[in-house]
Amino acid sequence: MRIFLAEDNEDNYLIVKSNLKKVQESVELLWAQDGEMGIEMLEHEDNIDIFLIDIEMPKIGGLELTTWIRGQERFANKPIIAVTASVFAEMKKMYLEKGFNFILEKPFARKEFLDILQKAMNMS
């Protein structure tokens, strides 16, 4: 399984990486430190199973990156998880309307992360 993470905070990357090792040793995590780097990396990738996208990033944010991902035919039906601290009801609704399938609130507990990841795996 290949998971793509767009996250500008290295500590959050390390948390995701640690949690993924608890799930499955065969998970490959690709990490982009901002949306611009994400687009550059994804232009050369075809095989991504799940996307984890931070909303607030420099250069290109998570909403714009998700719009780009959804515009790529090869990724159009792949699960995208918003990773964000902005979880007001109106924000959640907007994230879902913009193409995200799930919302993971920062800071998150391992169980919550694994539950959402399992739902995403069942979609892909």
Short mmCIF file of N, CA and C in Angstrom, two decimals:
data_model
loop_
_atom_site.label_atom_id
_atom_site.label_comp_id
_atom_site.label_asym_id
_atom_site.label_seq_id
_atom_site.Cartn_x
_atom_site.Cartn_y
_atom_site.Cartn_z
N MET A 1 0.85 -1.18 0.00
CA MET A 1 0.00 0.00 0.00
C MET A 1 0.89 1.24 0.00
N ARG A 2 0.51 2.22 -0.80
CA ARG A 2 1.25 3.48 -0.89
C ARG A 2 0.36 4.62 -0.42
N ILE A 3 0.87 5.33 0.57
CA ILE A 3 0.14 6.46 1.15
C ILE A 3 0.95 7.72 0.91
N PHE A 4 0.25 8.75 0.45
CA PHE A 4 0.88 10.05 0.18
C PHE A 4 0.47 11.02 1.28
N LEU A 5 1.46 11.63 1.92
CA LEU A 5 1.22 12.62 2.97
C LEU A 5 1.76 13.97 2.53
N ALA A 6 0.90 14.98 2.52
CA ALA A 6 1.33 16.37 2.32
C ALA A 6 1.18 17.05 3.67
N GLU A 7 2.30 17.39 4.28
CA GLU A 7 2.31 17.93 5.65
C GLU A 7 3.59 18.74 5.83
N ASP A 8 3.45 20.00 6.25
CA ASP A 8 4.61 20.86 6.38
C ASP A 8 5.32 20.73 7.73
N ASN A 9 4.72 20.06 8.69
CA ASN A 9 5.30 19.91 10.02
C ASN A 9 5.96 18.54 10.14
N GLU A 10 7.28 18.53 10.32
CA GLU A 10 8.02 17.27 10.38
C GLU A 10 7.58 16.39 11.55
N ASP A 11 7.23 17.01 12.68
CA ASP A 11 6.76 16.22 13.82
C ASP A 11 5.49 15.45 13.46
N ASN A 12 4.57 16.09 12.75
CA ASN A 12 3.35 15.41 12.32
C ASN A 12 3.66 14.28 11.34
N TYR A 13 4.63 14.51 10.46
CA TYR A 13 5.07 13.45 9.54
C TYR A 13 5.58 12.25 10.33
N LEU A 14 6.40 12.50 11.35
CA LEU A 14 6.96 11.41 12.14
C LEU A 14 5.88 10.65 12.91
N ILE A 15 4.86 11.37 13.37
CA ILE A 15 3.74 10.72 14.06
C ILE A 15 2.98 9.80 13.09
N VAL A 16 2.69 10.30 11.91
CA VAL A 16 2.01 9.48 10.90
C VAL A 16 2.85 8.26 10.55
N LYS A 17 4.13 8.48 10.33
CA LYS A 17 5.04 7.39 9.97
C LYS A 17 5.06 6.33 11.06
N SER A 18 5.14 6.74 12.31
CA SER A 18 5.14 5.81 13.44
C SER A 18 3.83 5.02 13.51
N ASN A 19 2.72 5.71 13.35
CA ASN A 19 1.41 5.04 13.39
C ASN A 19 1.24 4.04 12.25
N LEU A 20 1.76 4.38 11.08
CA LEU A 20 1.64 3.48 9.93
C LEU A 20 2.43 2.19 10.14
N LYS A 21 3.56 2.29 10.82
CA LYS A 21 4.36 1.08 11.10
C LYS A 21 3.60 0.12 11.99
N LYS A 22 2.69 0.65 12.81
CA LYS A 22 1.88 -0.20 13.68
C LYS A 22 0.83 -0.95 12.87
N VAL A 23 0.47 -0.40 11.72
CA VAL A 23 -0.58 -0.99 10.88
C VAL A 23 -0.02 -2.13 10.05
N GLN A 24 1.03 -1.82 9.32
CA GLN A 24 1.52 -2.74 8.32
C GLN A 24 2.94 -2.36 7.94
N GLU A 25 3.83 -3.30 7.97
CA GLU A 25 5.23 -3.03 7.60
C GLU A 25 5.36 -2.68 6.12
N SER A 26 4.44 -3.18 5.31
CA SER A 26 4.58 -3.00 3.86
C SER A 26 4.00 -1.67 3.35
N VAL A 27 3.63 -0.77 4.25
CA VAL A 27 3.12 0.53 3.83
C VAL A 27 4.29 1.41 3.40
N GLU A 28 4.16 2.00 2.22
CA GLU A 28 5.16 2.96 1.75
C GLU A 28 4.57 4.35 1.90
N LEU A 29 5.26 5.21 2.63
CA LEU A 29 4.79 6.57 2.87
C LEU A 29 5.62 7.54 2.04
N LEU A 30 4.94 8.29 1.17
CA LEU A 30 5.59 9.34 0.40
C LEU A 30 5.22 10.66 1.07
N TRP A 31 6.21 11.53 1.28
CA TRP A 31 5.99 12.76 2.03
C TRP A 31 6.38 13.99 1.22
N ALA A 32 5.44 14.90 1.10
CA ALA A 32 5.69 16.22 0.51
C ALA A 32 5.52 17.25 1.61
N GLN A 33 6.43 18.21 1.69
CA GLN A 33 6.41 19.19 2.77
C GLN A 33 5.52 20.39 2.49
N ASP A 34 4.95 20.45 1.32
CA ASP A 34 3.95 21.48 1.02
C ASP A 34 3.21 21.07 -0.25
N GLY A 35 2.16 21.79 -0.57
CA GLY A 35 1.34 21.45 -1.72
C GLY A 35 2.07 21.55 -3.04
N GLU A 36 2.95 22.53 -3.16
CA GLU A 36 3.72 22.68 -4.40
C GLU A 36 4.60 21.46 -4.64
N MET A 37 5.32 21.03 -3.58
CA MET A 37 6.14 19.83 -3.68
C MET A 37 5.26 18.61 -3.96
N GLY A 38 4.06 18.61 -3.37
CA GLY A 38 3.13 17.51 -3.58
C GLY A 38 2.77 17.35 -5.04
N ILE A 39 2.43 18.45 -5.68
CA ILE A 39 2.08 18.39 -7.11
C ILE A 39 3.26 17.92 -7.93
N GLU A 40 4.46 18.45 -7.63
CA GLU A 40 5.66 18.03 -8.36
C GLU A 40 5.89 16.52 -8.21
N MET A 41 5.71 15.99 -7.01
CA MET A 41 5.91 14.55 -6.78
C MET A 41 4.83 13.73 -7.49
N LEU A 42 3.59 14.18 -7.37
CA LEU A 42 2.46 13.41 -7.91
C LEU A 42 2.41 13.41 -9.44
N GLU A 43 3.06 14.39 -10.06
CA GLU A 43 3.11 14.39 -11.52
C GLU A 43 3.82 13.15 -12.05
N HIS A 44 4.64 12.53 -11.20
CA HIS A 44 5.43 11.37 -11.61
C HIS A 44 4.98 10.08 -10.91
N GLU A 45 3.83 10.11 -10.28
CA GLU A 45 3.32 8.95 -9.55
C GLU A 45 1.97 8.52 -10.12
N ASP A 46 1.78 7.23 -10.18
CA ASP A 46 0.48 6.71 -10.61
C ASP A 46 -0.17 5.88 -9.52
N ASN A 47 0.63 5.32 -8.68
CA ASN A 47 0.17 4.32 -7.72
C ASN A 47 0.08 4.86 -6.30
N ILE A 48 -0.93 5.61 -5.98
CA ILE A 48 -1.17 6.07 -4.61
C ILE A 48 -2.52 5.48 -4.20
N ASP A 49 -2.55 4.88 -3.01
CA ASP A 49 -3.79 4.26 -2.54
C ASP A 49 -4.63 5.20 -1.68
N ILE A 50 -3.96 6.00 -0.85
CA ILE A 50 -4.65 6.91 0.07
C ILE A 50 -3.84 8.19 0.17
N PHE A 51 -4.55 9.32 0.26
CA PHE A 51 -3.92 10.62 0.45
C PHE A 51 -4.25 11.15 1.84
N LEU A 52 -3.25 11.65 2.54
CA LEU A 52 -3.41 12.39 3.79
C LEU A 52 -2.94 13.81 3.50
N ILE A 53 -3.84 14.78 3.59
CA ILE A 53 -3.51 16.14 3.17
C ILE A 53 -3.77 17.12 4.31
N ASP A 54 -2.71 17.81 4.72
CA ASP A 54 -2.83 18.89 5.70
C ASP A 54 -3.51 20.06 5.00
N ILE A 55 -4.39 20.73 5.69
CA ILE A 55 -5.10 21.87 5.08
C ILE A 55 -4.21 23.10 5.00
N GLU A 56 -3.56 23.43 6.10
CA GLU A 56 -2.75 24.66 6.16
C GLU A 56 -1.29 24.35 5.86
N MET A 57 -0.84 24.69 4.65
CA MET A 57 0.55 24.51 4.25
C MET A 57 1.01 25.75 3.49
N PRO A 58 2.32 25.99 3.49
CA PRO A 58 2.83 27.12 2.70
C PRO A 58 2.75 26.83 1.20
N LYS A 59 2.87 27.87 0.43
CA LYS A 59 2.87 27.82 -1.04
C LYS A 59 1.51 27.40 -1.59
N ILE A 60 1.23 26.11 -1.61
CA ILE A 60 -0.07 25.61 -2.07
C ILE A 60 -0.69 24.84 -0.91
N GLY A 61 -1.86 25.26 -0.47
CA GLY A 61 -2.52 24.64 0.67
C GLY A 61 -3.25 23.35 0.29
N GLY A 62 -3.79 22.70 1.31
CA GLY A 62 -4.45 21.42 1.13
C GLY A 62 -5.69 21.44 0.26
N LEU A 63 -6.46 22.52 0.32
CA LEU A 63 -7.66 22.60 -0.52
C LEU A 63 -7.28 22.65 -2.00
N GLU A 64 -6.30 23.48 -2.31
CA GLU A 64 -5.87 23.60 -3.70
C GLU A 64 -5.22 22.30 -4.19
N LEU A 65 -4.43 21.67 -3.33
CA LEU A 65 -3.80 20.40 -3.69
C LEU A 65 -4.86 19.33 -3.94
N THR A 66 -5.87 19.29 -3.10
CA THR A 66 -6.94 18.30 -3.27
C THR A 66 -7.70 18.54 -4.57
N THR A 67 -7.96 19.79 -4.91
CA THR A 67 -8.61 20.11 -6.18
C THR A 67 -7.77 19.58 -7.34
N TRP A 68 -6.45 19.78 -7.25
CA TRP A 68 -5.55 19.28 -8.29
C TRP A 68 -5.60 17.75 -8.37
N ILE A 69 -5.54 17.08 -7.20
CA ILE A 69 -5.57 15.61 -7.16
C ILE A 69 -6.87 15.11 -7.79
N ARG A 70 -7.99 15.69 -7.42
CA ARG A 70 -9.29 15.26 -7.96
C ARG A 70 -9.38 15.48 -9.47
N GLY A 71 -8.61 16.42 -9.97
CA GLY A 71 -8.59 16.69 -11.41
C GLY A 71 -7.76 15.70 -12.21
N GLN A 72 -7.01 14.85 -11.53
CA GLN A 72 -6.18 13.85 -12.18
C GLN A 72 -6.99 12.55 -12.28
N GLU A 73 -7.24 12.09 -13.47
CA GLU A 73 -8.08 10.91 -13.66
C GLU A 73 -7.60 9.71 -12.85
N ARG A 74 -6.28 9.53 -12.77
CA ARG A 74 -5.73 8.36 -12.08
C ARG A 74 -5.97 8.39 -10.57
N PHE A 75 -6.27 9.58 -10.03
CA PHE A 75 -6.51 9.72 -8.58
C PHE A 75 -7.96 10.08 -8.25
N ALA A 76 -8.78 10.26 -9.23
CA ALA A 76 -10.11 10.83 -9.03
C ALA A 76 -10.95 10.10 -7.98
N ASN A 77 -10.79 8.80 -7.86
CA ASN A 77 -11.62 8.04 -6.92
C ASN A 77 -10.86 7.55 -5.70
N LYS A 78 -9.66 8.03 -5.50
CA LYS A 78 -8.86 7.60 -4.35
C LYS A 78 -9.30 8.35 -3.10
N PRO A 79 -9.27 7.69 -1.94
CA PRO A 79 -9.67 8.37 -0.70
C PRO A 79 -8.66 9.44 -0.29
N ILE A 80 -9.21 10.58 0.12
CA ILE A 80 -8.39 11.69 0.61
C ILE A 80 -8.87 12.05 2.01
N ILE A 81 -7.91 12.08 2.93
CA ILE A 81 -8.19 12.41 4.32
C ILE A 81 -7.63 13.79 4.61
N ALA A 82 -8.49 14.71 5.04
CA ALA A 82 -8.04 16.04 5.47
C ALA A 82 -7.48 15.90 6.88
N VAL A 83 -6.29 16.45 7.09
CA VAL A 83 -5.67 16.46 8.41
C VAL A 83 -5.60 17.92 8.83
N THR A 84 -6.38 18.28 9.85
CA THR A 84 -6.52 19.70 10.16
C THR A 84 -6.88 19.96 11.61
N ALA A 85 -6.58 21.16 12.07
CA ALA A 85 -7.03 21.61 13.38
C ALA A 85 -8.31 22.43 13.24
N SER A 86 -8.69 22.78 12.03
CA SER A 86 -9.90 23.57 11.77
C SER A 86 -11.07 22.64 11.53
N VAL A 87 -11.81 22.33 12.58
CA VAL A 87 -12.87 21.33 12.45
C VAL A 87 -14.25 21.84 12.85
N PHE A 88 -14.48 23.13 12.69
CA PHE A 88 -15.81 23.65 12.92
C PHE A 88 -16.76 22.99 11.92
N ALA A 89 -18.02 22.88 12.29
CA ALA A 89 -19.00 22.18 11.44
C ALA A 89 -19.01 22.72 10.01
N GLU A 90 -18.99 24.05 9.86
CA GLU A 90 -19.03 24.61 8.50
C GLU A 90 -17.75 24.29 7.72
N MET A 91 -16.62 24.18 8.43
CA MET A 91 -15.36 23.82 7.77
C MET A 91 -15.40 22.36 7.32
N LYS A 92 -15.90 21.48 8.18
CA LYS A 92 -16.01 20.06 7.82
C LYS A 92 -16.86 19.89 6.57
N LYS A 93 -17.97 20.59 6.53
CA LYS A 93 -18.87 20.51 5.36
C LYS A 93 -18.14 20.97 4.11
N MET A 94 -17.41 22.07 4.20
CA MET A 94 -16.67 22.60 3.05
C MET A 94 -15.59 21.61 2.60
N TYR A 95 -14.86 21.01 3.56
CA TYR A 95 -13.83 20.04 3.18
C TYR A 95 -14.43 18.87 2.40
N LEU A 96 -15.56 18.38 2.85
CA LEU A 96 -16.21 17.27 2.16
C LEU A 96 -16.70 17.69 0.78
N GLU A 97 -17.20 18.92 0.66
CA GLU A 97 -17.64 19.44 -0.64
C GLU A 97 -16.47 19.64 -1.60
N LYS A 98 -15.29 19.91 -1.05
CA LYS A 98 -14.10 20.18 -1.88
C LYS A 98 -13.38 18.90 -2.32
N GLY A 99 -13.89 17.73 -1.90
CA GLY A 99 -13.30 16.49 -2.40
C GLY A 99 -12.67 15.58 -1.37
N PHE A 100 -12.65 16.00 -0.12
CA PHE A 100 -12.11 15.11 0.91
C PHE A 100 -13.17 14.06 1.25
N ASN A 101 -12.70 12.86 1.63
CA ASN A 101 -13.62 11.80 2.03
C ASN A 101 -13.76 11.70 3.54
N PHE A 102 -12.70 12.04 4.25
CA PHE A 102 -12.67 11.93 5.71
C PHE A 102 -11.91 13.12 6.28
N ILE A 103 -12.16 13.38 7.57
CA ILE A 103 -11.48 14.48 8.25
C ILE A 103 -10.86 13.94 9.53
N LEU A 104 -9.57 14.16 9.69
CA LEU A 104 -8.83 13.75 10.87
C LEU A 104 -8.39 15.00 11.61
N GLU A 105 -8.87 15.14 12.82
CA GLU A 105 -8.61 16.35 13.61
C GLU A 105 -7.28 16.25 14.34
N LYS A 106 -6.46 17.30 14.20
CA LYS A 106 -5.20 17.41 14.94
C LYS A 106 -5.47 18.05 16.30
N PRO A 107 -4.80 17.64 17.33
CA PRO A 107 -3.98 16.43 17.41
C PRO A 107 -4.89 15.21 17.45
N PHE A 108 -4.43 14.12 16.91
CA PHE A 108 -5.27 12.92 16.85
C PHE A 108 -4.67 11.79 17.68
N ALA A 109 -5.55 10.94 18.17
CA ALA A 109 -5.14 9.75 18.90
C ALA A 109 -4.88 8.63 17.90
N ARG A 110 -4.02 7.70 18.26
CA ARG A 110 -3.68 6.60 17.37
C ARG A 110 -4.93 5.84 16.92
N LYS A 111 -5.85 5.56 17.85
CA LYS A 111 -7.07 4.81 17.51
C LYS A 111 -7.88 5.55 16.46
N GLU A 112 -8.04 6.86 16.62
CA GLU A 112 -8.79 7.66 15.65
C GLU A 112 -8.12 7.60 14.28
N PHE A 113 -6.80 7.75 14.26
CA PHE A 113 -6.04 7.69 13.01
C PHE A 113 -6.25 6.33 12.33
N LEU A 114 -6.10 5.25 13.10
CA LEU A 114 -6.23 3.92 12.53
C LEU A 114 -7.65 3.62 12.06
N ASP A 115 -8.65 4.13 12.79
CA ASP A 115 -10.04 3.94 12.38
C ASP A 115 -10.32 4.61 11.03
N ILE A 116 -9.89 5.84 10.88
CA ILE A 116 -10.11 6.56 9.61
C ILE A 116 -9.31 5.91 8.49
N LEU A 117 -8.09 5.49 8.79
CA LEU A 117 -7.27 4.83 7.78
C LEU A 117 -7.93 3.53 7.31
N GLN A 118 -8.51 2.79 8.24
CA GLN A 118 -9.21 1.55 7.87
C GLN A 118 -10.40 1.84 6.95
N LYS A 119 -11.16 2.89 7.27
CA LYS A 119 -12.28 3.27 6.40
C LYS A 119 -11.79 3.63 5.01
N ALA A 120 -10.67 4.36 4.95
CA ALA A 120 -10.10 4.74 3.65
C ALA A 120 -9.62 3.51 2.88
N MET A 121 -9.00 2.56 3.60
CA MET A 121 -8.54 1.33 2.93
C MET A 121 -9.70 0.55 2.35
N ASN A 122 -10.82 0.56 3.04
CA ASN A 122 -11.99 -0.14 2.54
C ASN A 122 -12.56 0.51 1.29
N MET A 123 -12.28 1.80 1.09
CA MET A 123 -12.73 2.51 -0.12
C MET A 123 -11.85 2.21 -1.31
N SER A 124 -10.54 2.04 -1.06
CA SER A 124 -9.60 1.93 -2.19
C SER A 124 -9.49 0.54 -2.75
#
